[in-house]
PDB file of C-alpha atoms in Angstrom:
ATOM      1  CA  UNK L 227     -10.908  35.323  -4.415  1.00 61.00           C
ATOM      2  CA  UNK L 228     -11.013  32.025  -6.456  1.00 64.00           C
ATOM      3  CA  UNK L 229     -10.102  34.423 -10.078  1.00 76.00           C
ATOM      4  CA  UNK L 230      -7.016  35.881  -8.011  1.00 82.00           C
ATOM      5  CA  UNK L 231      -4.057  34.107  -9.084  1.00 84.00           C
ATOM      6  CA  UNK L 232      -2.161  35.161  -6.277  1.00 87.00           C
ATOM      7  CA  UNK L 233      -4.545  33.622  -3.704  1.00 89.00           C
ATOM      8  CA  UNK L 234      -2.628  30.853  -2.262  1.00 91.00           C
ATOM      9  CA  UNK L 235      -4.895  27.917  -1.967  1.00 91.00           C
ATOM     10  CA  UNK L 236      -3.018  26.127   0.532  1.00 94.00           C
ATOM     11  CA  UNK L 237      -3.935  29.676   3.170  1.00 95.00           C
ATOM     12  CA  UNK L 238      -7.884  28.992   1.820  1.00 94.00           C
ATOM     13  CA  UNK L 239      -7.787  25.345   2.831  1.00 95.00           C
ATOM     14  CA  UNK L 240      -6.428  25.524   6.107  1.00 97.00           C
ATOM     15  CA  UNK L 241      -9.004  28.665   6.796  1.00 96.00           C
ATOM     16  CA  UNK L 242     -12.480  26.479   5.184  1.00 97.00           C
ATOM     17  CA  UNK L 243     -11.659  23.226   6.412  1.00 98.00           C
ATOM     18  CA  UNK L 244     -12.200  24.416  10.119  1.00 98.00           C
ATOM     19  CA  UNK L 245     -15.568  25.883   9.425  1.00 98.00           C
ATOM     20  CA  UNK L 246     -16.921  23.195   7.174  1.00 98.00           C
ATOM     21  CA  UNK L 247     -15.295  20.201   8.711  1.00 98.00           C
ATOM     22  CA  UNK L 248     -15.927  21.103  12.991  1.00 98.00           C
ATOM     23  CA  UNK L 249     -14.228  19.543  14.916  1.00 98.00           C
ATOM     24  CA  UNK L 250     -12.164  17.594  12.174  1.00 98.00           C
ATOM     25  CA  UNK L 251     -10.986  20.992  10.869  1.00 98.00           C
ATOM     26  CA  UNK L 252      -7.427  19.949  11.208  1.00 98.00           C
ATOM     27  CA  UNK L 253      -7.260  16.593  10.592  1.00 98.00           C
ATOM     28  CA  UNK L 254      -9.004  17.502   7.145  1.00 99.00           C
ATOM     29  CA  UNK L 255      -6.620  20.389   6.482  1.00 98.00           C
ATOM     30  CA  UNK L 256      -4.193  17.649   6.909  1.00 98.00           C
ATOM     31  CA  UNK L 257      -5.846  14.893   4.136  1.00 98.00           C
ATOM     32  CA  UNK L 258      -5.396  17.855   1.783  1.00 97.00           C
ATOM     33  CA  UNK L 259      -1.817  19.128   2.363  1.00 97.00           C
ATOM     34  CA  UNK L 260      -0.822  15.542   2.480  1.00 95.00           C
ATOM     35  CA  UNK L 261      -2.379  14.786  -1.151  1.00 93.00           C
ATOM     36  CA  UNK L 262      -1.635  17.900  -2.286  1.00 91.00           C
ATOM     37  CA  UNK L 263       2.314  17.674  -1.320  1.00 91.00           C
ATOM     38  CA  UNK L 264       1.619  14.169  -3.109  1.00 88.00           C
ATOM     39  CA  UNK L 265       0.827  15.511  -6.248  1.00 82.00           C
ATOM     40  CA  UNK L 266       3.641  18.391  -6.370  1.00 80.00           C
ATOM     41  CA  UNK L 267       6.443  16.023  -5.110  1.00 77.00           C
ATOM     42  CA  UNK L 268       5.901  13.446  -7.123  1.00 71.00           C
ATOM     43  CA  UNK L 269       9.586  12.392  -8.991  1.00 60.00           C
ATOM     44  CA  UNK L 270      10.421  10.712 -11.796  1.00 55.00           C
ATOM     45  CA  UNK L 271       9.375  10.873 -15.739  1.00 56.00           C
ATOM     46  CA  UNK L 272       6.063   9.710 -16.565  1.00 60.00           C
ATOM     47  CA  UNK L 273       4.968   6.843 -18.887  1.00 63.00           C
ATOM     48  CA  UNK L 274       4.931   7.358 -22.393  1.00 66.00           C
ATOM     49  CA  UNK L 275       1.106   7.212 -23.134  1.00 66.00           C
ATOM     50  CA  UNK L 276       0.252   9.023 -19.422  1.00 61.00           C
ATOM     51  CA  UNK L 277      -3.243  10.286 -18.616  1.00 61.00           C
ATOM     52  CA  UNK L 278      -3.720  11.598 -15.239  1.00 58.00           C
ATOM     53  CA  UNK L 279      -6.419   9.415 -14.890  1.00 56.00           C
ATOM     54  CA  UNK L 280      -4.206   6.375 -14.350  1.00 55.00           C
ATOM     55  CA  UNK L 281      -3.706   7.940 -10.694  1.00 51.00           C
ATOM     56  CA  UNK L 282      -0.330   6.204 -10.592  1.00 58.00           C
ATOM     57  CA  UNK L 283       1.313   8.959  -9.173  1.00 70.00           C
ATOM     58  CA  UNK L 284       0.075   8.249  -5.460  1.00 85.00           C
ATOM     59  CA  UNK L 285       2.167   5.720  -3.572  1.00 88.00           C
ATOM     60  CA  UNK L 286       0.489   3.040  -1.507  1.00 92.00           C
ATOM     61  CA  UNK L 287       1.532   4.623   1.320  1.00 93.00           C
ATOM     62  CA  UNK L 288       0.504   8.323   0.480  1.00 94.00           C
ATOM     63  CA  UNK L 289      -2.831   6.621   0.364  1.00 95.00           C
ATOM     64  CA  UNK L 290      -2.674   4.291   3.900  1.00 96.00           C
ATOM     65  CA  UNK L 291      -1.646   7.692   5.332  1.00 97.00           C
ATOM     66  CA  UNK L 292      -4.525   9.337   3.522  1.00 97.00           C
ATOM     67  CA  UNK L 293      -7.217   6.789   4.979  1.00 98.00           C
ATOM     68  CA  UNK L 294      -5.338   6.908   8.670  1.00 98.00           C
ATOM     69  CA  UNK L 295      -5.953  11.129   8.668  1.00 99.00           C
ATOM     70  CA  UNK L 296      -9.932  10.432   7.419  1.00 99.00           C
ATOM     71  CA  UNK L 297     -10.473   8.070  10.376  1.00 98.00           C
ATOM     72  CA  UNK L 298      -8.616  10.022  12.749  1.00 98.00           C
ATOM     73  CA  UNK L 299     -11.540  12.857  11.057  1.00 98.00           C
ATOM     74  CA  UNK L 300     -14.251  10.371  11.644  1.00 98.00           C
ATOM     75  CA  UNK L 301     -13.109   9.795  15.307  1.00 98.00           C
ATOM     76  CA  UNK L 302     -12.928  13.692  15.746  1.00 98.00           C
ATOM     77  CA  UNK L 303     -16.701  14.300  14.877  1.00 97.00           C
ATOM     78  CA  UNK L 304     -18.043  12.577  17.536  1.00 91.00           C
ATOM     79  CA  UNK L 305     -22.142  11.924  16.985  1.00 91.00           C
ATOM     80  CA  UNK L 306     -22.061  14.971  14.955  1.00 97.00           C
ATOM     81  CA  UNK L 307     -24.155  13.736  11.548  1.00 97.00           C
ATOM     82  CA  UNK L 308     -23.823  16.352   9.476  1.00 98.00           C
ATOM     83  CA  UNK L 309     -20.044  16.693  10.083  1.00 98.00           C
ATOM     84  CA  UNK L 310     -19.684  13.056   9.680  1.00 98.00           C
ATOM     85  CA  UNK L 311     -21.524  12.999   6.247  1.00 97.00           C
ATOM     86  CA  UNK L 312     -18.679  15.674   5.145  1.00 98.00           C
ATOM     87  CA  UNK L 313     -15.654  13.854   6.165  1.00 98.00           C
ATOM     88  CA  UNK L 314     -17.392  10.410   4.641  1.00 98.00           C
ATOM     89  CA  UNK L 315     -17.680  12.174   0.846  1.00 97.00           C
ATOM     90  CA  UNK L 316     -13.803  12.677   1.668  1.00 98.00           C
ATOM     91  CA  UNK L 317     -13.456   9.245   2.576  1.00 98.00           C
ATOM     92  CA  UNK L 318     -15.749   8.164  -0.265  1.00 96.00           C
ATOM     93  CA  UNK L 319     -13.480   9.696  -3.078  1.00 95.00           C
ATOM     94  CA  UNK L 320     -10.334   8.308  -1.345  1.00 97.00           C
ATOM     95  CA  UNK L 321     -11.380   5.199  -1.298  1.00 96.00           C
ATOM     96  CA  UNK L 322     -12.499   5.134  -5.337  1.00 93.00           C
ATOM     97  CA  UNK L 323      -9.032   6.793  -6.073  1.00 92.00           C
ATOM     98  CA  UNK L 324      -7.679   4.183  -3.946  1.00 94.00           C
ATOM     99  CA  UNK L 325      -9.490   1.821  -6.191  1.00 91.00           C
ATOM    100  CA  UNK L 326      -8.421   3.383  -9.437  1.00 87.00           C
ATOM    101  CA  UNK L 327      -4.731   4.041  -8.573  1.00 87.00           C
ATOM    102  CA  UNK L 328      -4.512  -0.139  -7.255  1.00 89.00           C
ATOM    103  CA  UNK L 329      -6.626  -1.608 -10.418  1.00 86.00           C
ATOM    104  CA  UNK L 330      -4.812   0.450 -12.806  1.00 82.00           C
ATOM    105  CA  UNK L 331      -1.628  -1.271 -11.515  1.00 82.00           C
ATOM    106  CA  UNK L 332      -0.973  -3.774 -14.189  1.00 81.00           C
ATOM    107  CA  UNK L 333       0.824  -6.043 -10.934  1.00 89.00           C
ATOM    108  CA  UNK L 334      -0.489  -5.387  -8.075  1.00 89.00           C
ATOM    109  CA  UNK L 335       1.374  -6.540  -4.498  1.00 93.00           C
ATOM    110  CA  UNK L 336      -0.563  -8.505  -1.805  1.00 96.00           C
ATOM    111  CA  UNK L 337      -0.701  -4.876  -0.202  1.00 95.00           C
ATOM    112  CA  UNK L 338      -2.168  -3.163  -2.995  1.00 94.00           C
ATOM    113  CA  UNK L 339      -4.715  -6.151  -3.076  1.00 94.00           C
ATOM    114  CA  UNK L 340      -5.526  -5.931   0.318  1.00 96.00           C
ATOM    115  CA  UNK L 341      -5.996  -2.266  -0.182  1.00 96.00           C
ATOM    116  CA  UNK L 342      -7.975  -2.195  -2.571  1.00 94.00           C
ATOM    117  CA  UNK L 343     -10.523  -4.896  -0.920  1.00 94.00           C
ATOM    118  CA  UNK L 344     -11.132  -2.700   2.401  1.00 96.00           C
ATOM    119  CA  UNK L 345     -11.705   0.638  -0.304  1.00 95.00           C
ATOM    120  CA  UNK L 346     -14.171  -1.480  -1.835  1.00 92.00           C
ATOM    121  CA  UNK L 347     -15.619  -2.523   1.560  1.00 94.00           C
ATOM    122  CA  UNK L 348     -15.635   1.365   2.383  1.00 95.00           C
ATOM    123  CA  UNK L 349     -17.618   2.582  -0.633  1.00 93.00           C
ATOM    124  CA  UNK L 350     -19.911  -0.054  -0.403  1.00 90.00           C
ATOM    125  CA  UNK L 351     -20.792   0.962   3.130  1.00 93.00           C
ATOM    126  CA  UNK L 352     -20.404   4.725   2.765  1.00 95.00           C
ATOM    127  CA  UNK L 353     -22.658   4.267  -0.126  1.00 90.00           C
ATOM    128  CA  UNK L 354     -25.335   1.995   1.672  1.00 89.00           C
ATOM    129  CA  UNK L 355     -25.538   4.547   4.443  1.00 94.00           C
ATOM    130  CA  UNK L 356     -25.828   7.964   1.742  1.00 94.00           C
ATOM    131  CA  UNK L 357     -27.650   8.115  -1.473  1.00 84.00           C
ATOM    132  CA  UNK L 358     -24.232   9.353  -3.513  1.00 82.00           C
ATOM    133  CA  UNK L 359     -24.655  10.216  -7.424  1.00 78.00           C
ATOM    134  CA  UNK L 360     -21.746   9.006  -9.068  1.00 81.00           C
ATOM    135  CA  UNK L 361     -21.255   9.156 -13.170  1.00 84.00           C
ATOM    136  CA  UNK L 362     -22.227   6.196 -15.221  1.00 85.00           C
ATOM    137  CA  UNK L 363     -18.427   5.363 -15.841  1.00 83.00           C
ATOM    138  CA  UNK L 364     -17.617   5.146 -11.855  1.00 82.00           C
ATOM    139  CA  UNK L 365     -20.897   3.167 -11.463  1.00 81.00           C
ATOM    140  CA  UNK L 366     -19.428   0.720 -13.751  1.00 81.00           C
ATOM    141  CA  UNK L 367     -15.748   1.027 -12.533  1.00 78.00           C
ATOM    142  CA  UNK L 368     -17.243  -0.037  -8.637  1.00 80.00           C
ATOM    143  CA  UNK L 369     -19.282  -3.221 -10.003  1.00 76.00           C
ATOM    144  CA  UNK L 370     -17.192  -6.129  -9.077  1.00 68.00           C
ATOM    145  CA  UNK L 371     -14.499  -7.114 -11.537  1.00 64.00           C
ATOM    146  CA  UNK L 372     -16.308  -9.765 -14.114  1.00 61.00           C
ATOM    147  CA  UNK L 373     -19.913  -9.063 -12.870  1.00 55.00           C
ATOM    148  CA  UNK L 374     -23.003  -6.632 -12.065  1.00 52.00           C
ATOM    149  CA  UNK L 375     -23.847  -4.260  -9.746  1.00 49.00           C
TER     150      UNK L 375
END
């Protein structure tokens, strides 16, 4: 299935993402649509000098709306641990590209600032309460600007 290029992935989300996720099935299918029709609707030219690393091309508010879907997930798991854990590695890479897509904003508003203090606040708790690996270079990019880790 993954080699066939007519497989349409949008079909393979919305049928995994009810196994794997529980009870948060659908609000996860949702996260993923919602970034995905993110991506592919995105308008406009891009910088001269773009590397899809930047992550500019998520608004603030494709990313608010992002976060509201995860919680709604982690309110739809009840006690269920090992459900939870799976929709919190969602929430922990939304949050970082949260991070990313707000720092690499050479002027960022009071909104993006206040953004990007509760992601920080929600890796540093998701990560307190897992042991996640993350490379070297995100290590470094989640140490406080101007000091250590």
């Amino acid at each position: 299935m993954l080699w066939d290029v007519d497989t349409d992935y949008r079909q393979v989300i919305a049928e995994l993402c009810p196994l794997f996720y529980g009870s948060a099935g659908k609000s996860m299918t949702a996260f993923y649509m919602e970034m995905d029709r993110a991506i592919l609707h995105r308008e406009g030219p891009r910088a001269a000098g773009y590397h899809p690393n930047t992550r500019l091309e998520f608004s603030l508010e494709e990313l608010q709306r992002g976060r509201r879907i995860l919680q709604d997930a982690v309110e739809k798991v009840g006690g269920d641990a090992r459900l939870l854990r799976r929709v919190d590695y969602a929430r922990f890479a939304h949050a970082i590209l949260t991070l990313v897509r707000i720092r690499n904003d050479s002027q960022p508003s009071d909104r993006g600032r206040a953004m990007a203090q509760q992601a920080t606040k929600d890796v540093a708790a998701l990560q307190a309460r897992y042991t996640m690996m993350v490379r070297r270079q995100t290590s470094l990019f989640l140490a406080p600007p101007g000091g250590t880790k």
